[in-house]
Tab-separated table of C-alpha atoms in Angstrom:
chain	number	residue	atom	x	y	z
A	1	UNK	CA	0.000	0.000	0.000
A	2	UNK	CA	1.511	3.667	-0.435
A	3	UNK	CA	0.534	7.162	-0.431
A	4	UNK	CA	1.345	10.351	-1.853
A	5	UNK	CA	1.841	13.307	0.863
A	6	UNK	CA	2.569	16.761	-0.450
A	7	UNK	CA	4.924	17.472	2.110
A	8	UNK	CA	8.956	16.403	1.783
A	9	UNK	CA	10.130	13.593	3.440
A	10	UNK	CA	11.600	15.875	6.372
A	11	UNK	CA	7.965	16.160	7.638
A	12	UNK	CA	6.683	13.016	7.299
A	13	UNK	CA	9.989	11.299	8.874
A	14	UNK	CA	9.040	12.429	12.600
A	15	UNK	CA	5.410	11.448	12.463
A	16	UNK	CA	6.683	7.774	11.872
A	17	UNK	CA	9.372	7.696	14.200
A	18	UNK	CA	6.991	8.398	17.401
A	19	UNK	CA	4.816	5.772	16.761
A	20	UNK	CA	3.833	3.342	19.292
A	21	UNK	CA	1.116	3.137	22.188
A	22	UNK	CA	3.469	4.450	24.478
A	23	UNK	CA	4.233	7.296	22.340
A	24	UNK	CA	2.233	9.220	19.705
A	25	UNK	CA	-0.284	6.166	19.150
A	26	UNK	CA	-0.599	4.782	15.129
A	27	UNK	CA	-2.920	7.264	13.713
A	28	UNK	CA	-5.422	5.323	12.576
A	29	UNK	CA	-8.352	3.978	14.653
A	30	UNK	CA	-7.543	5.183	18.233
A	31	UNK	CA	-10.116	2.985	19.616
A	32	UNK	CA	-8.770	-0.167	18.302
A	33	UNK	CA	-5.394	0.388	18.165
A	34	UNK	CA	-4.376	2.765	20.765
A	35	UNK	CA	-6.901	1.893	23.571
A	36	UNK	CA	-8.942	4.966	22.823
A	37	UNK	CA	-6.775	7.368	23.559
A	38	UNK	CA	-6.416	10.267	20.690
A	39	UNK	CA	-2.717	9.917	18.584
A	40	UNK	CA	-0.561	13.136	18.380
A	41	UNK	CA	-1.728	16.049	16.727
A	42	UNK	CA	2.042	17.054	16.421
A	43	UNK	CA	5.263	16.427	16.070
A	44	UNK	CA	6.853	15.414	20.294
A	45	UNK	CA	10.679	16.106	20.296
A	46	UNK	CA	10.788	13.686	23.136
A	47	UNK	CA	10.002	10.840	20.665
A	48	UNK	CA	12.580	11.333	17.665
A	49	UNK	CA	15.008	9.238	18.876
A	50	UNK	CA	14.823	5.447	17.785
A	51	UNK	CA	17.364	2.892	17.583
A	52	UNK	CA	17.606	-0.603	16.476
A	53	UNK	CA	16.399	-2.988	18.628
A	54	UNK	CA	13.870	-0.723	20.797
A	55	UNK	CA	10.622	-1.550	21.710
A	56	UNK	CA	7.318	-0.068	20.589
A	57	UNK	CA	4.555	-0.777	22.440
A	58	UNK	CA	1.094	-2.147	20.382
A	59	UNK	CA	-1.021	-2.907	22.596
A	60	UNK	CA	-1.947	-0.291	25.550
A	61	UNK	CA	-0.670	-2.490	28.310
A	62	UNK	CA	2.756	-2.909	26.660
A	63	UNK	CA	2.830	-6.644	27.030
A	64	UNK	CA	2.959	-6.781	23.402
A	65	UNK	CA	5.587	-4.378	21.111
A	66	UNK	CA	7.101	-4.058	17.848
A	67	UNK	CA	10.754	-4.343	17.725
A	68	UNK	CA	12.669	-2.083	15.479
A	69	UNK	CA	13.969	-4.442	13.590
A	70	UNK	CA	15.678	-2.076	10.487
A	71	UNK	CA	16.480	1.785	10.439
A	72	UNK	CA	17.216	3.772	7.826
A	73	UNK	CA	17.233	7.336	9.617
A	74	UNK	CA	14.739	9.940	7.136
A	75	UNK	CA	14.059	6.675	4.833
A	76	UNK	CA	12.879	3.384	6.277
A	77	UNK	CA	11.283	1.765	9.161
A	78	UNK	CA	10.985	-2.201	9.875
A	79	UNK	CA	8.850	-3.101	12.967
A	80	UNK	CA	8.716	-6.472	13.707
A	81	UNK	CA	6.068	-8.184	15.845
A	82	UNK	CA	7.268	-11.938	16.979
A	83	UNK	CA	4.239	-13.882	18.992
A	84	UNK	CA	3.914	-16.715	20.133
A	85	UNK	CA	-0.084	-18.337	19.961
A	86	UNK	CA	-0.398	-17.662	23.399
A	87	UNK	CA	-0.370	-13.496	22.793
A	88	UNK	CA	3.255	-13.100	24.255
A	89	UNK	CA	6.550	-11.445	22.257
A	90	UNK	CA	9.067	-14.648	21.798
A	91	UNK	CA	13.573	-13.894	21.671
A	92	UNK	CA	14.078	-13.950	17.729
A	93	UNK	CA	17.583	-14.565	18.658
A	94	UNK	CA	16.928	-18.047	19.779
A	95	UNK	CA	14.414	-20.432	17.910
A	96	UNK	CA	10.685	-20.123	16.943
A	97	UNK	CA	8.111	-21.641	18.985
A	98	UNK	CA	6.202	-24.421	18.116
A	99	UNK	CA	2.846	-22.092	17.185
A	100	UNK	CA	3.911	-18.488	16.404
A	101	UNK	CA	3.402	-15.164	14.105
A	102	UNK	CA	6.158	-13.594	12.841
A	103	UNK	CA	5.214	-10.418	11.254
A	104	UNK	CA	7.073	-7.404	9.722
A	105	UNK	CA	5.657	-3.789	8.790
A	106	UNK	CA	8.200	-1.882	6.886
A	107	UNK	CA	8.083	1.680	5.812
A	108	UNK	CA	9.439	3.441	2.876
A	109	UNK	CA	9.453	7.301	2.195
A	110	UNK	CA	10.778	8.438	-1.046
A	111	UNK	CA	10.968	12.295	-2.047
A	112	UNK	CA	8.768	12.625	-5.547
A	113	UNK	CA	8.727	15.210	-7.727
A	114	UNK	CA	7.902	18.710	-6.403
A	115	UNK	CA	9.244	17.935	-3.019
A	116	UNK	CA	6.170	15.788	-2.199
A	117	UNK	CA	6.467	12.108	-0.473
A	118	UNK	CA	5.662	8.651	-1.228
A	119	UNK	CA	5.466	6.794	1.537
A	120	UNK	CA	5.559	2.973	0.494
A	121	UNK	CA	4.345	0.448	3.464
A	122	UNK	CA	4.488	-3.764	3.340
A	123	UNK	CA	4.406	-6.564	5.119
A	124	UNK	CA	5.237	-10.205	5.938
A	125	UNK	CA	4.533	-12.616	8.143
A	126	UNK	CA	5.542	-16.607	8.858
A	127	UNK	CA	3.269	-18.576	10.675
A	128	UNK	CA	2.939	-21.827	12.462
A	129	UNK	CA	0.157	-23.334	11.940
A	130	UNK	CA	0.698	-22.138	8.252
A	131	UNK	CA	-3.195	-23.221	6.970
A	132	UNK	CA	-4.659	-21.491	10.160
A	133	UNK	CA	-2.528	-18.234	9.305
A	134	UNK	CA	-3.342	-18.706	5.617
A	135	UNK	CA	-7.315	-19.003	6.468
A	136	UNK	CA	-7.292	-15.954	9.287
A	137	UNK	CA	-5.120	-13.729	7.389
A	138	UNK	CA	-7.209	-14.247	4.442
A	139	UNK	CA	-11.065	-13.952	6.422
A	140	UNK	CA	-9.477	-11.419	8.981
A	141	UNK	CA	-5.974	-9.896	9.257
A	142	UNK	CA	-5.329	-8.794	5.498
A	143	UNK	CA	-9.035	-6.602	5.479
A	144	UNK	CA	-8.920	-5.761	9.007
A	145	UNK	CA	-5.140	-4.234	7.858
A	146	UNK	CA	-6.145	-3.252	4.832
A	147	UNK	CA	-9.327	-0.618	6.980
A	148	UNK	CA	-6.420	0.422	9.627
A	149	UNK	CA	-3.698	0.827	7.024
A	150	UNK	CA	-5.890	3.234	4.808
A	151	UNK	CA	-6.696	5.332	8.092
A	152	UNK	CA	-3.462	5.787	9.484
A	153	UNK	CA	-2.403	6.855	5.726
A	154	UNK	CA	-5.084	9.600	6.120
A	155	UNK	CA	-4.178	10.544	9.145
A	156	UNK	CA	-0.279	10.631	8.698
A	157	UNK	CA	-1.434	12.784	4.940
A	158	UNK	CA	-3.000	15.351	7.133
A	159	UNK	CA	-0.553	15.621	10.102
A	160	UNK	CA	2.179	16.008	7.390
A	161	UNK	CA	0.834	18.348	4.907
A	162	UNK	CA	-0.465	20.191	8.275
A	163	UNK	CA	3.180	21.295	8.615
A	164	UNK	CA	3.495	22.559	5.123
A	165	UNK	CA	3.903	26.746	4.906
């Protein structure tokens, strides 16, 4: 999925970067994914700093996170979300569990012409049991993404271009 965000790069960078329920939320449906409580409205200095391996919380409680799991500083983001069936965040430096989700969101930002953004987002995920995963992801994850995905591109659009002179 991607998006076009008249706004350069430079603007859209620090609205990514303070993501996280512990942070600036994920811009997109506050009451599902951010435990109701309204993401930023601008830009917290607090929150620019993030380096490999730190935690962002995705679930209100924290007991879940996403792991920064690749940096590119101005130009890509890789979160990755390791769980194991029971809910809880599994080591990725030792083996899988037996029943897990492995998931990664990545974010790209490329400058366009006339100083506007394209901000480029995937995913990928392993799972164990695979035809479960394959049958949930297909009834439930991939539209449920899809709805939450096209709101927090919205959302980041307007914060961004917000910014613009």
């Amino acid at each position: 999925m991607a998006v076009t965000i008249e706004a350069p790069p430079s603007q859209v960078w620090p609205w990514l970067v303070q993501m996280g329920c512990d942070r600036a939320g994920w811009y997109s449906w506050d009451r599902l994914d951010n435990g109701g409580v309204a993401s930023a409205r601008r830009i917290h200095p607090e929150w620019q700093q993030i380096s490999m391996g730190d935690h962002l919380a995705s679930t209100p409680s924290g007991s879940t996170w996403f792991e920064v799991a690749a940096l590119d500083p101005g130009r890509f983001l890789a979160l990755r979300a390791p769980l194991d069936l029971r809910g809880r965040p599994f080591d990725t430096r030792g083996p899988r569990p037996r029943l897990y989700t492995d998931s990664l969101w990545a974010f790209l930002l490329d400058e366009v012409q006339g100083g506007h953004s394209r901000l480029v987002v995937s995913g990928y995920a392993a799972a164990k049991p695979g035809l479960l995963a394959a049958i949930g992801n297909f009834l439930l994850w991939e539209p449920a993404h899809w709805l939450m995905q096209t709101r927090q591109f919205a959302n980041l659009k307007i914060r961004a271009e917000a910014g613009q002179e």
